Amino acid sequence: MEIIEKAPAKINLGLDVLYKRPDGYHELAMVMASVDLVDRLTLTSLAEDRIQIETNRAFLPVDGRNNVYQAAALLKRRYGITQGIKIDIQKQIPVAAGLGGGSSDTAAALRGLNKLWQLNLSLEELVAIGVEIGTDVPYCLYGHTAYITGKGEIVEPITPMPACWVVLVKPKISVSTRTVFPEVDVDKIHHPDIPGLKMAIETQDYPTMLAKMGNSLEDITISRHPIIQQIKDRMLKYGADTALMSGSGPTVFALCHKQSRAQRVYNALKGFCEEVYLVRTLK
């Protein structure tokens, strides 16, 4: 039996780091949305009791270091599954880019294995499993537009963000989230108005949504990698409605209400960076 699952990229319309929790994680308030840049996972049953991961990206691990492998191993262990599985991950989403590609792949694997192995787990049960693997996995299981709190495990779906075009630009650098959070000083970082952003989306107020967007981690990553600010400036110069870093970076995204503007931003960045994508938001 074979199942195919799509794993869409996410962007952070808003990301605020509120404080450091006793468990070592940071308390977050975020608004995320999904876009139609997707990885595709093909899950195939194997007669032999083993986990086999394949991918089109040679540098990705295919053993226990891979989150998709961890998801399959966790389900096998927890539910006594003796059936083998092969998972082929065809990646389009850039890696270590702030777009949640690894988390979205993990969420897609959990969804597919839930069907393939007929576990009949609810979305809430999958979320509880997903957060054991990564803090963005719960959101990726829900997808679309959502308000996220806690360390990432509390997900509240909200009205889909106003439809628009998105230009994604990833410079030739990678950023590990684990290296950014230790530098967070909650008394000094910018704190965007996440409740105001959420309200603007729910009332479909596009201009106010743009005004309320922000990312607490942006200044930290820009101080290390000034090219992120250069990309933002170039996007705005060529007509983007707004430009913001996603997650801990380094990918920057521009929002454009008009396709013609988005195309102009895309064309202007295509020669500046190699990885440039023109996509839509997902409802």
mmCIF file of C-alpha atoms in Angstrom:
data_model
loop_
_atom_site.group_PDB
_atom_site.id
_atom_site.type_symbol
_atom_site.label_atom_id
_atom_site.label_comp_id
_atom_site.label_asym_id
_atom_site.label_seq_id
_atom_site.Cartn_x
_atom_site.Cartn_y
_atom_site.Cartn_z
ATOM 1 C CA MET A 1 0.000 0.000 0.000
ATOM 2 C CA GLU A 2 1.181 3.529 -0.815
ATOM 3 C CA ILE A 3 0.126 6.942 0.503
ATOM 4 C CA ILE A 4 1.237 10.379 -0.703
ATOM 5 C CA GLU A 5 1.193 13.369 1.647
ATOM 6 C CA LYS A 6 1.978 17.017 0.920
ATOM 7 C CA ALA A 7 4.053 19.055 3.382
ATOM 8 C CA PRO A 8 3.630 22.819 2.844
ATOM 9 C CA ALA A 9 6.091 25.473 3.993
ATOM 10 C CA LYS A 10 5.065 27.962 6.676
ATOM 11 C CA ILE A 11 5.766 31.643 7.181
ATOM 12 C CA ASN A 12 5.663 33.575 10.457
ATOM 13 C CA LEU A 13 3.431 36.608 10.064
ATOM 14 C CA GLY A 14 4.213 37.371 13.687
ATOM 15 C CA LEU A 15 6.654 35.906 16.208
ATOM 16 C CA ASP A 16 7.075 37.207 19.753
ATOM 17 C CA VAL A 17 9.321 35.703 22.436
ATOM 18 C CA LEU A 18 7.658 36.492 25.772
ATOM 19 C CA TYR A 19 9.912 34.936 28.422
ATOM 20 C CA LYS A 20 12.075 31.917 29.230
ATOM 21 C CA ARG A 21 10.147 29.081 30.825
ATOM 22 C CA PRO A 22 11.311 26.918 33.748
ATOM 23 C CA ASP A 23 11.653 23.960 31.326
ATOM 24 C CA GLY A 24 14.273 25.849 29.305
ATOM 25 C CA TYR A 25 12.012 26.619 26.352
ATOM 26 C CA HIS A 26 10.791 30.130 25.542
ATOM 27 C CA GLU A 27 7.135 31.088 25.795
ATOM 28 C CA LEU A 28 6.035 32.195 22.337
ATOM 29 C CA ALA A 29 3.115 33.998 20.718
ATOM 30 C CA MET A 30 2.985 33.540 16.945
ATOM 31 C CA VAL A 31 0.775 33.709 13.913
ATOM 32 C CA MET A 32 1.720 31.333 11.107
ATOM 33 C CA ALA A 33 0.345 30.680 7.651
ATOM 34 C CA SER A 34 0.989 27.978 5.058
ATOM 35 C CA VAL A 35 2.088 28.618 1.475
ATOM 36 C CA ASP A 36 2.034 26.404 -1.590
ATOM 37 C CA LEU A 37 5.727 25.569 -1.675
ATOM 38 C CA VAL A 38 5.521 21.901 -0.735
ATOM 39 C CA ASP A 39 7.570 18.790 -0.094
ATOM 40 C CA ARG A 40 5.973 15.474 -1.104
ATOM 41 C CA LEU A 41 6.230 12.305 0.958
ATOM 42 C CA THR A 42 5.461 8.878 -0.479
ATOM 43 C CA LEU A 43 4.897 6.233 2.201
ATOM 44 C CA THR A 44 5.111 2.593 1.124
ATOM 45 C CA SER A 45 4.614 -0.531 3.257
ATOM 46 C CA LEU A 46 7.555 -2.930 3.528
ATOM 47 C CA ALA A 47 7.313 -6.618 4.434
ATOM 48 C CA GLU A 48 10.532 -6.428 6.445
ATOM 49 C CA ASP A 49 10.336 -4.689 9.847
ATOM 50 C CA ARG A 50 12.540 -1.657 9.200
ATOM 51 C CA ILE A 51 12.381 2.082 8.528
ATOM 52 C CA GLN A 52 13.833 3.232 5.222
ATOM 53 C CA ILE A 53 14.119 6.952 4.432
ATOM 54 C CA GLU A 54 14.982 8.200 0.953
ATOM 55 C CA THR A 55 15.330 11.818 -0.196
ATOM 56 C CA ASN A 56 16.380 13.889 -3.192
ATOM 57 C CA ARG A 57 18.721 15.995 -0.996
ATOM 58 C CA ALA A 58 22.020 14.164 -0.598
ATOM 59 C CA PHE A 59 23.076 16.075 2.530
ATOM 60 C CA LEU A 60 19.982 15.138 4.565
ATOM 61 C CA PRO A 61 20.421 12.315 7.099
ATOM 62 C CA VAL A 62 18.260 9.239 6.517
ATOM 63 C CA ASP A 63 18.775 7.636 9.921
ATOM 64 C CA GLY A 64 17.706 8.452 13.491
ATOM 65 C CA ARG A 65 18.888 12.061 13.066
ATOM 66 C CA ASN A 66 16.030 12.627 10.608
ATOM 67 C CA ASN A 67 12.772 13.804 12.236
ATOM 68 C CA VAL A 68 10.649 11.754 9.821
ATOM 69 C CA TYR A 69 12.589 8.646 10.868
ATOM 70 C CA GLN A 70 12.025 9.597 14.518
ATOM 71 C CA ALA A 71 8.271 9.955 13.901
ATOM 72 C CA ALA A 72 8.045 6.492 12.339
ATOM 73 C CA ALA A 73 10.167 4.939 15.097
ATOM 74 C CA LEU A 74 8.078 6.587 17.815
ATOM 75 C CA LEU A 75 4.790 5.309 16.346
ATOM 76 C CA LYS A 76 6.191 1.809 15.820
ATOM 77 C CA ARG A 77 7.425 1.668 19.397
ATOM 78 C CA ARG A 78 4.333 3.172 21.006
ATOM 79 C CA TYR A 79 1.755 1.149 19.096
ATOM 80 C CA GLY A 80 3.641 -2.102 18.581
ATOM 81 C CA ILE A 81 3.827 -1.836 14.794
ATOM 82 C CA THR A 82 5.929 -4.613 13.257
ATOM 83 C CA GLN A 83 5.299 -3.608 9.653
ATOM 84 C CA GLY A 84 8.158 -1.932 7.808
ATOM 85 C CA ILE A 85 7.921 1.450 6.079
ATOM 86 C CA LYS A 86 9.723 3.264 3.279
ATOM 87 C CA ILE A 87 9.293 7.044 3.194
ATOM 88 C CA ASP A 88 10.535 8.946 0.153
ATOM 89 C CA ILE A 89 10.868 12.704 0.811
ATOM 90 C CA GLN A 90 10.955 14.849 -2.321
ATOM 91 C CA LYS A 91 12.039 18.234 -1.016
ATOM 92 C CA GLN A 92 11.319 21.615 -2.542
ATOM 93 C CA ILE A 93 11.360 23.613 0.703
ATOM 94 C CA PRO A 94 14.852 24.939 1.521
ATOM 95 C CA VAL A 95 16.523 23.308 4.540
ATOM 96 C CA ALA A 96 17.375 25.228 7.771
ATOM 97 C CA ALA A 97 15.564 28.207 6.300
ATOM 98 C CA GLY A 98 12.906 29.238 8.829
ATOM 99 C CA LEU A 99 10.149 27.752 6.670
ATOM 100 C CA GLY A 100 9.413 24.704 8.830
ATOM 101 C CA GLY A 101 10.243 22.174 6.119
ATOM 102 C CA GLY A 102 11.492 19.487 8.501
ATOM 103 C CA SER A 103 8.542 19.987 10.843
ATOM 104 C CA SER A 104 6.069 19.905 7.950
ATOM 105 C CA ASP A 105 7.664 16.682 6.648
ATOM 106 C CA THR A 106 7.307 15.200 10.142
ATOM 107 C CA ALA A 107 3.638 16.231 10.317
ATOM 108 C CA ALA A 108 3.008 14.731 6.868
ATOM 109 C CA ALA A 109 4.690 11.480 7.950
ATOM 110 C CA LEU A 110 2.524 11.295 11.082
ATOM 111 C CA ARG A 111 -0.638 11.876 9.024
ATOM 112 C CA GLY A 112 0.366 9.274 6.445
ATOM 113 C CA LEU A 113 1.419 6.634 8.972
ATOM 114 C CA ASN A 114 -1.798 7.180 10.926
ATOM 115 C CA LYS A 115 -3.704 6.215 7.758
ATOM 116 C CA LEU A 116 -1.357 3.495 6.542
ATOM 117 C CA TRP A 117 -1.218 1.703 9.885
ATOM 118 C CA GLN A 118 -4.910 2.414 10.657
ATOM 119 C CA LEU A 119 -4.074 3.852 14.083
ATOM 120 C CA ASN A 120 -7.190 6.092 14.073
ATOM 121 C CA LEU A 121 -5.402 8.741 16.128
ATOM 122 C CA SER A 122 -7.211 12.070 16.483
ATOM 123 C CA LEU A 123 -5.576 15.346 15.454
ATOM 124 C CA GLU A 124 -5.076 16.154 19.140
ATOM 125 C CA GLU A 125 -3.330 12.812 19.708
ATOM 126 C CA LEU A 126 -1.070 13.399 16.696
ATOM 127 C CA VAL A 127 -0.224 16.872 18.029
ATOM 128 C CA ALA A 128 0.780 15.411 21.404
ATOM 129 C CA ILE A 129 3.109 13.000 19.588
ATOM 130 C CA GLY A 130 4.408 15.656 17.191
ATOM 131 C CA VAL A 131 5.540 18.049 19.919
ATOM 132 C CA GLU A 132 7.820 15.312 21.264
ATOM 133 C CA ILE A 133 9.761 15.569 17.990
ATOM 134 C CA GLY A 134 9.670 19.314 17.268
ATOM 135 C CA THR A 135 7.894 22.417 18.517
ATOM 136 C CA ASP A 136 6.681 23.475 15.032
ATOM 137 C CA VAL A 137 5.176 20.044 14.283
ATOM 138 C CA PRO A 138 1.838 20.780 16.038
ATOM 139 C CA TYR A 139 1.224 23.824 13.836
ATOM 140 C CA CYS A 140 2.187 21.853 10.723
ATOM 141 C CA LEU A 141 -0.403 19.206 11.620
ATOM 142 C CA TYR A 142 -3.084 21.915 11.644
ATOM 143 C CA GLY A 143 -1.699 24.065 8.826
ATOM 144 C CA HIS A 144 -3.453 27.047 7.213
ATOM 145 C CA THR A 145 -3.519 30.211 9.382
ATOM 146 C CA ALA A 146 -3.210 29.769 13.143
ATOM 147 C CA TYR A 147 -2.378 31.496 16.420
ATOM 148 C CA ILE A 148 0.265 29.549 18.353
ATOM 149 C CA THR A 149 1.301 29.854 22.000
ATOM 150 C CA GLY A 150 3.254 27.889 24.627
ATOM 151 C CA LYS A 151 6.487 26.512 23.207
ATOM 152 C CA GLY A 152 4.582 25.894 19.972
ATOM 153 C CA GLU A 153 2.233 23.116 21.060
ATOM 154 C CA ILE A 154 -0.938 25.209 21.600
ATOM 155 C CA VAL A 155 -2.489 25.836 18.184
ATOM 156 C CA GLU A 156 -5.684 27.796 17.555
ATOM 157 C CA PRO A 157 -6.822 27.849 13.907
ATOM 158 C CA ILE A 158 -8.096 31.292 12.923
ATOM 159 C CA THR A 159 -9.669 32.887 9.856
ATOM 160 C CA PRO A 160 -7.378 32.371 6.831
ATOM 161 C CA MET A 161 -5.148 35.385 6.225
ATOM 162 C CA PRO A 162 -6.196 37.665 3.358
ATOM 163 C CA ALA A 163 -5.214 35.989 0.094
ATOM 164 C CA CYS A 164 -2.037 37.397 -1.403
ATOM 165 C CA TRP A 165 1.111 36.542 -3.297
ATOM 166 C CA VAL A 166 4.275 35.595 -1.439
ATOM 167 C CA VAL A 167 7.870 35.912 -2.646
ATOM 168 C CA LEU A 168 10.273 33.716 -0.653
ATOM 169 C CA VAL A 169 14.003 34.394 -0.797
ATOM 170 C CA LYS A 170 16.598 32.213 0.918
ATOM 171 C CA PRO A 171 20.188 33.486 0.835
ATOM 172 C CA LYS A 172 23.162 31.101 0.694
ATOM 173 C CA ILE A 173 23.347 30.678 4.462
ATOM 174 C CA SER A 174 21.624 28.379 6.934
ATOM 175 C CA VAL A 175 20.525 29.289 10.443
ATOM 176 C CA SER A 176 19.964 26.840 13.291
ATOM 177 C CA THR A 177 17.156 27.905 15.624
ATOM 178 C CA ARG A 178 19.098 26.412 18.537
ATOM 179 C CA THR A 179 21.871 28.979 18.058
ATOM 180 C CA VAL A 180 19.511 31.984 17.952
ATOM 181 C CA PHE A 181 17.386 31.542 21.080
ATOM 182 C CA PRO A 182 20.322 31.663 23.563
ATOM 183 C CA GLU A 183 20.925 35.250 22.386
ATOM 184 C CA VAL A 184 17.353 36.383 23.127
ATOM 185 C CA ASP A 185 17.099 39.106 25.781
ATOM 186 C CA VAL A 186 13.357 39.555 26.302
ATOM 187 C CA ASP A 187 13.882 43.027 27.803
ATOM 188 C CA LYS A 188 15.648 44.314 24.680
ATOM 189 C CA ILE A 189 14.063 42.559 21.691
ATOM 190 C CA HIS A 190 11.212 44.020 19.644
ATOM 191 C CA HIS A 191 7.807 42.680 20.724
ATOM 192 C CA PRO A 192 5.272 42.797 17.871
ATOM 193 C CA ASP A 193 1.567 43.197 18.642
ATOM 194 C CA ILE A 194 0.490 39.583 18.123
ATOM 195 C CA PRO A 195 -3.079 40.013 19.508
ATOM 196 C CA GLY A 196 -3.513 43.006 17.175
ATOM 197 C CA LEU A 197 -2.182 40.962 14.252
ATOM 198 C CA LYS A 198 -4.585 38.124 15.052
ATOM 199 C CA MET A 199 -7.530 40.551 15.182
ATOM 200 C CA ALA A 200 -6.548 42.178 11.880
ATOM 201 C CA ILE A 201 -6.494 38.766 10.174
ATOM 202 C CA GLU A 202 -9.822 37.748 11.672
ATOM 203 C CA THR A 203 -11.403 40.990 10.377
ATOM 204 C CA GLN A 204 -9.585 40.616 7.008
ATOM 205 C CA ASP A 205 -7.978 44.043 7.480
ATOM 206 C CA TYR A 206 -4.977 43.693 5.163
ATOM 207 C CA PRO A 207 -3.349 47.114 5.840
ATOM 208 C CA THR A 208 -3.553 46.656 9.627
ATOM 209 C CA MET A 209 -2.228 43.104 9.285
ATOM 210 C CA LEU A 210 0.816 44.485 7.470
ATOM 211 C CA ALA A 211 1.333 47.133 10.159
ATOM 212 C CA LYS A 212 1.140 44.595 13.004
ATOM 213 C CA MET A 213 3.506 41.995 11.505
ATOM 214 C CA GLY A 214 6.894 41.526 13.178
ATOM 215 C CA ASN A 215 9.509 39.022 14.319
ATOM 216 C CA SER A 216 11.348 39.220 17.670
ATOM 217 C CA LEU A 217 14.251 37.140 16.299
ATOM 218 C CA GLU A 218 14.891 39.256 13.227
ATOM 219 C CA ASP A 219 17.387 41.719 14.725
ATOM 220 C CA ILE A 220 19.479 38.877 16.197
ATOM 221 C CA THR A 221 19.793 37.012 12.900
ATOM 222 C CA ILE A 222 20.299 40.227 10.867
ATOM 223 C CA SER A 223 23.208 41.211 13.137
ATOM 224 C CA ARG A 224 24.927 37.973 12.108
ATOM 225 C CA HIS A 225 23.815 38.014 8.473
ATOM 226 C CA PRO A 226 23.323 41.552 7.062
ATOM 227 C CA ILE A 227 22.201 40.101 3.710
ATOM 228 C CA ILE A 228 18.780 39.511 5.299
ATOM 229 C CA GLN A 229 18.312 43.279 5.668
ATOM 230 C CA GLN A 230 19.579 43.770 2.096
ATOM 231 C CA ILE A 231 16.931 41.346 0.837
ATOM 232 C CA LYS A 232 14.199 43.135 2.820
ATOM 233 C CA ASP A 233 15.287 46.529 1.471
ATOM 234 C CA ARG A 234 15.339 45.242 -2.103
ATOM 235 C CA MET A 235 11.866 43.705 -1.756
ATOM 236 C CA LEU A 236 10.420 46.991 -0.479
ATOM 237 C CA LYS A 237 12.231 48.993 -3.167
ATOM 238 C CA TYR A 238 10.566 46.943 -5.889
ATOM 239 C CA GLY A 239 7.046 47.249 -4.513
ATOM 240 C CA ALA A 240 6.435 44.636 -1.804
ATOM 241 C CA ASP A 241 3.623 45.530 0.611
ATOM 242 C CA THR A 242 5.858 44.300 3.438
ATOM 243 C CA ALA A 243 8.954 42.142 3.947
ATOM 244 C CA LEU A 244 9.824 40.052 7.000
ATOM 245 C CA MET A 245 12.157 37.263 8.050
ATOM 246 C CA SER A 246 10.436 33.945 8.713
ATOM 247 C CA GLY A 247 11.171 32.048 11.925
ATOM 248 C CA SER A 248 14.802 32.282 12.982
ATOM 249 C CA GLY A 249 15.749 32.902 9.329
ATOM 250 C CA PRO A 250 17.414 33.272 7.024
ATOM 251 C CA THR A 251 14.479 33.183 4.549
ATOM 252 C CA VAL A 252 12.770 36.514 3.954
ATOM 253 C CA PHE A 253 9.270 36.750 2.531
ATOM 254 C CA ALA A 254 7.441 39.594 0.822
ATOM 255 C CA LEU A 255 3.661 39.915 0.694
ATOM 256 C CA CYS A 256 2.038 41.485 -2.356
ATOM 257 C CA HIS A 257 -1.677 41.983 -2.880
ATOM 258 C CA LYS A 258 -1.204 42.300 -6.647
ATOM 259 C CA GLN A 259 0.358 39.602 -8.794
ATOM 260 C CA SER A 260 2.122 42.197 -10.965
ATOM 261 C CA ARG A 261 3.928 43.604 -7.910
ATOM 262 C CA ALA A 262 4.868 40.109 -6.749
ATOM 263 C CA GLN A 263 6.266 39.297 -10.179
ATOM 264 C CA ARG A 264 8.343 42.475 -10.120
ATOM 265 C CA VAL A 265 9.745 41.640 -6.663
ATOM 266 C CA TYR A 266 10.439 38.063 -7.810
ATOM 267 C CA ASN A 267 12.300 39.291 -10.907
ATOM 268 C CA ALA A 268 14.329 41.793 -8.868
ATOM 269 C CA LEU A 269 15.468 39.145 -6.387
ATOM 270 C CA LYS A 270 16.032 36.321 -8.864
ATOM 271 C CA GLY A 271 19.431 37.688 -9.851
ATOM 272 C CA PHE A 272 20.303 38.624 -6.267
ATOM 273 C CA CYS A 273 19.804 35.160 -4.711
ATOM 274 C CA GLU A 274 19.546 31.680 -6.230
ATOM 275 C CA GLU A 275 16.607 30.378 -4.183
ATOM 276 C CA VAL A 276 13.629 32.600 -4.998
ATOM 277 C CA TYR A 277 10.027 31.345 -5.093
ATOM 278 C CA LEU A 278 6.744 32.997 -6.085
ATOM 279 C CA VAL A 279 3.862 31.252 -4.287
ATOM 280 C CA ARG A 280 0.364 31.814 -2.908
ATOM 281 C CA THR A 281 -0.996 31.572 0.605
ATOM 282 C CA LEU A 282 -3.070 28.470 1.342
ATOM 283 C CA LYS A 283 -6.662 28.855 2.519
#
